[in-house]
Coordinates of C-alpha atoms (C1' of nucleotides) in Angstrom, one line a residue:
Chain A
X6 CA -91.8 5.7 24.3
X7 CA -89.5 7.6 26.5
X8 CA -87.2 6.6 29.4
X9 CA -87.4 9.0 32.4
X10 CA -83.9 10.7 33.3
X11 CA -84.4 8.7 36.7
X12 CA -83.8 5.4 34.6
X13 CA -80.1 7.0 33.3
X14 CA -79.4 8.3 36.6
X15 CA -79.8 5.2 38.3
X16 CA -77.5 3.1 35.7
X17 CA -75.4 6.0 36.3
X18 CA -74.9 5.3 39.5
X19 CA -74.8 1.6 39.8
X20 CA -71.7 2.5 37.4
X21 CA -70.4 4.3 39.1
X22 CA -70.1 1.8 42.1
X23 CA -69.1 -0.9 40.2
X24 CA -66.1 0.7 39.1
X25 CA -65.3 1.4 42.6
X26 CA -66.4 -2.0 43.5
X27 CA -62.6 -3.9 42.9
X28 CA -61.5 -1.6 46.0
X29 CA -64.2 -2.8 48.6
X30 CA -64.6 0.8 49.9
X31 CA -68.1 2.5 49.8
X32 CA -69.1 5.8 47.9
X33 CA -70.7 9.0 49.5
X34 CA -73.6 10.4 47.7
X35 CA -71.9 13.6 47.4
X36 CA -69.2 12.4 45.4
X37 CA -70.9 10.0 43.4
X38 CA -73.7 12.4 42.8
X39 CA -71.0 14.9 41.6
X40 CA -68.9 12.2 39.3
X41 CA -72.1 11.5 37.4
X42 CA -73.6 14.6 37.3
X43 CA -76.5 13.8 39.3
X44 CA -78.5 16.2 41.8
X45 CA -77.4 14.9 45.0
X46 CA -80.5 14.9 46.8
X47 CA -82.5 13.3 43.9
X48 CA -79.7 10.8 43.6
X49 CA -80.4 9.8 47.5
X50 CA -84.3 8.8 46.5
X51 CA -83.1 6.6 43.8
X52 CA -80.2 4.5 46.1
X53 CA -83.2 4.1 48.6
X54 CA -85.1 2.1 45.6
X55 CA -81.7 0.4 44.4
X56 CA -81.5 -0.9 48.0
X57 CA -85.1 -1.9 48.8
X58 CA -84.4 -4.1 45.4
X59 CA -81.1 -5.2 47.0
X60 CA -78.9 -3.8 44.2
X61 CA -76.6 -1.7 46.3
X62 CA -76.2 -1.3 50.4
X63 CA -75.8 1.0 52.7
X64 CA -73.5 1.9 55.1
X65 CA -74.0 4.9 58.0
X66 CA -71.8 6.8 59.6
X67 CA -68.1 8.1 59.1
X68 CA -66.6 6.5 56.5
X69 CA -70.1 5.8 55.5
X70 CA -71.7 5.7 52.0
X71 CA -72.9 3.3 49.4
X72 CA -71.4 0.2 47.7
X73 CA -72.8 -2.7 45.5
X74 CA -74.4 -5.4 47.3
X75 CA -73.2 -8.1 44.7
X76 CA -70.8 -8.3 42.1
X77 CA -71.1 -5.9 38.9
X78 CA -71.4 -8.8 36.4
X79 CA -74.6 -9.9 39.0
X80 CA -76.2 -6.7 38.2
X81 CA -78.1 -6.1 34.6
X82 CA -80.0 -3.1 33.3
X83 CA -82.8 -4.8 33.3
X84 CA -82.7 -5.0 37.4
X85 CA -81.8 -1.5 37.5
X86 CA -85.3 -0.6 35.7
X87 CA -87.0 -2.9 37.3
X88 CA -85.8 -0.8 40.7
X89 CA -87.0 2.6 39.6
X90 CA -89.7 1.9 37.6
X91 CA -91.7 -1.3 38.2
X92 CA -91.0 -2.9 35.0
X93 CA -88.6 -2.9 31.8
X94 CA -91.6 -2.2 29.5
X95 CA -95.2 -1.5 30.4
X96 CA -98.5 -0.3 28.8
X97 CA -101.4 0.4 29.8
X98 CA -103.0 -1.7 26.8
X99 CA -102.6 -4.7 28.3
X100 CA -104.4 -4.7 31.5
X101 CA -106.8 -2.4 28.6
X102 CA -110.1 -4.6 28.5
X103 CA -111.2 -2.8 25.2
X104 CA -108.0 -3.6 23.1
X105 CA -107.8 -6.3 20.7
X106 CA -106.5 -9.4 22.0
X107 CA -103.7 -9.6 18.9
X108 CA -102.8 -5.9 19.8
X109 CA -102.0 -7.4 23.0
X110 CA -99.8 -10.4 22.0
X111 CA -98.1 -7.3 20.0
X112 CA -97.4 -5.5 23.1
X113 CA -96.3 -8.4 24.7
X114 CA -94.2 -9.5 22.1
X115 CA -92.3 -6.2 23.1
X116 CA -92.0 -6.6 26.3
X117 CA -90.4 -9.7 26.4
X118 CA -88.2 -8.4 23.7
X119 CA -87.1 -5.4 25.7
X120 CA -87.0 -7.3 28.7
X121 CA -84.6 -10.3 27.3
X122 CA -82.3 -7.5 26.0
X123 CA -81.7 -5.6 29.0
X124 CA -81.5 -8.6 31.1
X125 CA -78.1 -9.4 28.2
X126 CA -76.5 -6.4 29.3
X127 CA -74.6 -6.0 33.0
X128 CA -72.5 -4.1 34.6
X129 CA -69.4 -6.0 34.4
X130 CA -69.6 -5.6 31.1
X131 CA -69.6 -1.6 31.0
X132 CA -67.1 -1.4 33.2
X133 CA -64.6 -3.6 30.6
X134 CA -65.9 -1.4 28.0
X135 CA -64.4 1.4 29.9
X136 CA -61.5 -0.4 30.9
X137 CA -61.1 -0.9 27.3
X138 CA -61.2 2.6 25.7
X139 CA -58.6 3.9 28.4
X140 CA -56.5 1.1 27.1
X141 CA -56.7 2.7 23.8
X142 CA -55.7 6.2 24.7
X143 CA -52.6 5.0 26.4
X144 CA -51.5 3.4 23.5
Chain B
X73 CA -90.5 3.0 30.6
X74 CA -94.1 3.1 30.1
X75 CA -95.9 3.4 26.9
X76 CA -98.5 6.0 26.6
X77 CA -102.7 5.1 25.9
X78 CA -101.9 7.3 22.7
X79 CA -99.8 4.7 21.6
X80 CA -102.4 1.8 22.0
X81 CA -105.0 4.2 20.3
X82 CA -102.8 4.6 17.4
X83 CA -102.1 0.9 17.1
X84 CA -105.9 0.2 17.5
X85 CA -107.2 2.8 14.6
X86 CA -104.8 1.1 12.0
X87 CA -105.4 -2.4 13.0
X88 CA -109.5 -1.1 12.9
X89 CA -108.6 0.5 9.5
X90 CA -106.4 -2.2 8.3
X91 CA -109.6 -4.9 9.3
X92 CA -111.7 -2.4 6.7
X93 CA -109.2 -2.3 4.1
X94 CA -110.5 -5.6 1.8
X95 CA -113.7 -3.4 1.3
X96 CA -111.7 -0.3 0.2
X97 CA -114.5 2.2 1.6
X98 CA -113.4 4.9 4.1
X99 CA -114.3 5.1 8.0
X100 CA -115.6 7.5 9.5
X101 CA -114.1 9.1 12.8
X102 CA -117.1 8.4 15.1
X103 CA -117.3 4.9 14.2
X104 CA -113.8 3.8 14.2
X105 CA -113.7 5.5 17.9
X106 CA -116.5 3.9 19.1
X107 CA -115.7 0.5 17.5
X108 CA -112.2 0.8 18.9
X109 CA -113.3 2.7 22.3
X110 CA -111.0 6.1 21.8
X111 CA -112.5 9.1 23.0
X112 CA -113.3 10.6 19.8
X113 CA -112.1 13.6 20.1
X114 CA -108.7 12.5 21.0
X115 CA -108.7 10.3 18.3
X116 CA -108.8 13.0 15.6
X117 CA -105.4 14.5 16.7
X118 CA -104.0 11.0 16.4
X119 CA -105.0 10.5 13.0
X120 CA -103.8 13.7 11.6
X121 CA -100.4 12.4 13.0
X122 CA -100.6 9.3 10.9
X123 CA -101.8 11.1 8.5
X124 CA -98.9 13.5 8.4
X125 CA -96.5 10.4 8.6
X126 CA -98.4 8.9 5.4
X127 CA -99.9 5.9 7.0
X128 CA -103.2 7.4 6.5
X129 CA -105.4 9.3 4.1
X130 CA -108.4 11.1 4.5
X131 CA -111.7 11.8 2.8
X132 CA -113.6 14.7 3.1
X133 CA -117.5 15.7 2.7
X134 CA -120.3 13.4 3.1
X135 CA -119.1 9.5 2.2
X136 CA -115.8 10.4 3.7
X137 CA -113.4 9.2 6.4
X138 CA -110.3 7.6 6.8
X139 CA -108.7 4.6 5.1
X140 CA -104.9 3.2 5.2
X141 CA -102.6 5.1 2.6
X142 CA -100.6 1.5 1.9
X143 CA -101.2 -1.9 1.9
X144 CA -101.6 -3.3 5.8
X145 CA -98.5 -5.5 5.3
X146 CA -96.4 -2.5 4.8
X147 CA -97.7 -0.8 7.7
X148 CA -95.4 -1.8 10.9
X149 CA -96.2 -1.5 14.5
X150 CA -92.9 0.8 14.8
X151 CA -94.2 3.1 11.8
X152 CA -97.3 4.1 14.3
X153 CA -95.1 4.2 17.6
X154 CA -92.6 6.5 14.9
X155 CA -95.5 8.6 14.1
X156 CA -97.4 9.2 17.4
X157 CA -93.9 9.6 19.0
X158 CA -90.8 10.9 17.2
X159 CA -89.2 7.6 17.9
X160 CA -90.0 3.9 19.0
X161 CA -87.7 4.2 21.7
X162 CA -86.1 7.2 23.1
X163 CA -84.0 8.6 26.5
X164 CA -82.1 12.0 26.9
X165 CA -79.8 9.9 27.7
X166 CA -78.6 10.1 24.4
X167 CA -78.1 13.4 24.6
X168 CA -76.3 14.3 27.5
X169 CA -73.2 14.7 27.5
X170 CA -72.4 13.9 30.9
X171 CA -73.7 10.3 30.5
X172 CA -70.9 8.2 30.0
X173 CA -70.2 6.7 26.7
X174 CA -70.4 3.0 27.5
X175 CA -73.8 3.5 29.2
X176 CA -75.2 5.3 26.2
X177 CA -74.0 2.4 23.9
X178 CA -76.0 0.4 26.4
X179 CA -79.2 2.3 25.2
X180 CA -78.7 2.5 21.5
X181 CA -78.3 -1.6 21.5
X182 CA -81.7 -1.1 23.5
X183 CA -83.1 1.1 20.8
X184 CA -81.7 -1.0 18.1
X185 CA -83.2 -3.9 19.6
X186 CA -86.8 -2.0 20.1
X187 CA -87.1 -0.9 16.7
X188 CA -86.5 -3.5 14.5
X189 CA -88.5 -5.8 17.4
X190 CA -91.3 -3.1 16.3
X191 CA -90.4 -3.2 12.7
X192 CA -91.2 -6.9 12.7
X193 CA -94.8 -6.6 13.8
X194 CA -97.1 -5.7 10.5
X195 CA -100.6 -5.1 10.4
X196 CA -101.6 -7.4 7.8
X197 CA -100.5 -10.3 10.1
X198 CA -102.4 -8.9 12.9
X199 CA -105.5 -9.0 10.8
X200 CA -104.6 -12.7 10.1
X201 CA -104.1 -13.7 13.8
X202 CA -107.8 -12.5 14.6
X203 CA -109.2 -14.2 12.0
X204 CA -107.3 -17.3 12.5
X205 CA -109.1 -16.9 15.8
X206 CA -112.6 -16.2 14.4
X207 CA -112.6 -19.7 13.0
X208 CA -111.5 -21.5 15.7
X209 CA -114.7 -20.1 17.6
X210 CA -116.5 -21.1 14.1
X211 CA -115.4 -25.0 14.8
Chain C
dC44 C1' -71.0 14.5 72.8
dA45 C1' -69.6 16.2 68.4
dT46 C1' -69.3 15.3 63.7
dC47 C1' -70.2 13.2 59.5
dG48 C1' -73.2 11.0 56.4
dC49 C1' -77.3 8.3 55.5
dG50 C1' -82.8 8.2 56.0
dT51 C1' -87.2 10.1 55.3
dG52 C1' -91.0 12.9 54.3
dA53 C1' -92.8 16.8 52.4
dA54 C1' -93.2 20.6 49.4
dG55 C1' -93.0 22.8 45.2
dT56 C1' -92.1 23.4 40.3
dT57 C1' -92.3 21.8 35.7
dA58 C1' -93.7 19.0 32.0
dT59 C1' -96.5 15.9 29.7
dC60 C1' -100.5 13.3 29.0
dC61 C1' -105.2 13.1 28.2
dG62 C1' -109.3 14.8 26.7
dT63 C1' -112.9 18.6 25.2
dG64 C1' -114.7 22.4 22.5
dA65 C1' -115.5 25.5 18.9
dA66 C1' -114.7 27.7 14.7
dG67 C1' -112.8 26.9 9.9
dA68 C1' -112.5 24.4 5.2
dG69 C1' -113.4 21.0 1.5
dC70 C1' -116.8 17.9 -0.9
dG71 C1' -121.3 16.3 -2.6
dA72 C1' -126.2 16.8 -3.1
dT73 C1' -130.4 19.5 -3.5
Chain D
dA136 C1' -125.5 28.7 -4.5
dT137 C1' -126.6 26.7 -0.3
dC138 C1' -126.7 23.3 2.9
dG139 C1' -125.3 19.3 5.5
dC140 C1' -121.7 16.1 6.3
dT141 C1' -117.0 15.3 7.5
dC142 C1' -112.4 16.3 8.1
dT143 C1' -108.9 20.2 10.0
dT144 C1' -107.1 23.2 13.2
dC145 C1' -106.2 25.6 17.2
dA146 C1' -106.6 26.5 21.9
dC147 C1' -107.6 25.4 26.4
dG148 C1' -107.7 23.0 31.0
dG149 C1' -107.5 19.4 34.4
dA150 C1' -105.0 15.5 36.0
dT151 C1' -101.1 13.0 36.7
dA152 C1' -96.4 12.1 36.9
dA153 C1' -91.5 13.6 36.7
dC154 C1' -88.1 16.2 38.7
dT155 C1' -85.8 18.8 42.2
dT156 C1' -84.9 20.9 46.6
dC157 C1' -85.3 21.6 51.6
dA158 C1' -85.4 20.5 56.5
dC159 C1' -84.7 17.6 60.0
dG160 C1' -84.1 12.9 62.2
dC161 C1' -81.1 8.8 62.9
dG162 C1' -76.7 5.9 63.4
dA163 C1' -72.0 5.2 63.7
dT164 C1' -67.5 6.7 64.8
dG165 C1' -63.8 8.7 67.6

DNA sequence: CATCGCGTGAAGTTATCCGTGAAGAGCGAT
DNA sequence: ATCGCTCTTCACGGATAACTTCACGCGATG
């Protein structure tokens, strides 16, 4: 089971915003794209998905760009994969009408599981962990 | 992050083999495909997998097939996903060294979490479940 | 109205998944 | 030894999705 690069990208991303969320100002895609090593114009595709889920907001213009549309500790992996793909974990087994019904509960089992744990993790919390390490180089 | 068919195949051969197992006679291909609806075909290549991994073993000639290499309790859902795929869970994430640290710590817990969530689902209680199920049709 | 930056669709290029087919190799029976 | 059964292996091809780039339109600001 492998997670697209779109998936890391788009955490990337919301990252990147919410450390630049204490400041109220918004991001252009050209500079976040280049802070996170992301090609730009892929990077535009997956903000339009982050925004139709409400995860981020645009605004146009000069002194346009993007910025989080609630706070970071609001914001979990599991809504970011939820964004770009539909869900956390899928497979095709279980809308499968030929696999056992145990195999299912199986899968299922794994989804929730996946599901619970990126739901634990936000962004908030990255961000401290960040915080953190700096705090440790300085000293 | 979706799981591919290959994965459910896999899962459904071992569970198919591991329902055989109490009779200790091999299966052939063709009717642990059909039994199990895999294309046959495909369903070769995925065998040879697990049987490179040691779940499986093989008998060849007339009166042969395939039966489980161990026991169906020792036999975890994550050992097939492992097999079929080099890991349960996986992201180039991991890899890339322009993906900051704190979000690839974010992905190992999720991989932690995936494989020992996987790790905990054996075959021999997946027998159990179904026939726990076969007798409540029975009453 | 000029400039800057988002918005959108399309196009193309890989990669991977999924499945098929045919020829090769081991085992048992006749 | 030969033949039939079954696994083994390799190679191919279509379909689908992932990834990336390009070109142009729209909105806001000054």
């Amino acid at each position: 089971m492998k997670l697209s690069v779109k998936s890391d990208y788009a955490a990337r991303a919301v990252l990147g915003l919410a450390r630049a969320h204490a400041g109220g100002r918004s991001m252009r895609v050209e500079d976040l794209a280049r802070g996170q090593s992301i090609p730009p114009n892929y990077l535009i595709q997956i903000l339009i998905e982050l925004k139709a889920r409400r995860l981020v907001k645009s605004v146009r213009g000069k002194e346009g760009g993007y910025l989080l549309a609630m706070r970071p500790s609001e914001i979990t992996l599991g809504d970011v994969l939820r964004a770009v793909h539909g869900q956390v974990f899928d497979t095709p087994a279980l809308t499968d009408g030929s696999c056992p019904t145990e195999l299912k509960q199986a899968w299922q089992t794994l989804q929730q599981t996946m599901d619970r744990a990126a739901d634990c993790i936000n962004f908030q919390h990255l961000v401290e962990q960040s915080a953190e390490r700096e705090k440790m180089y300085y000293i």
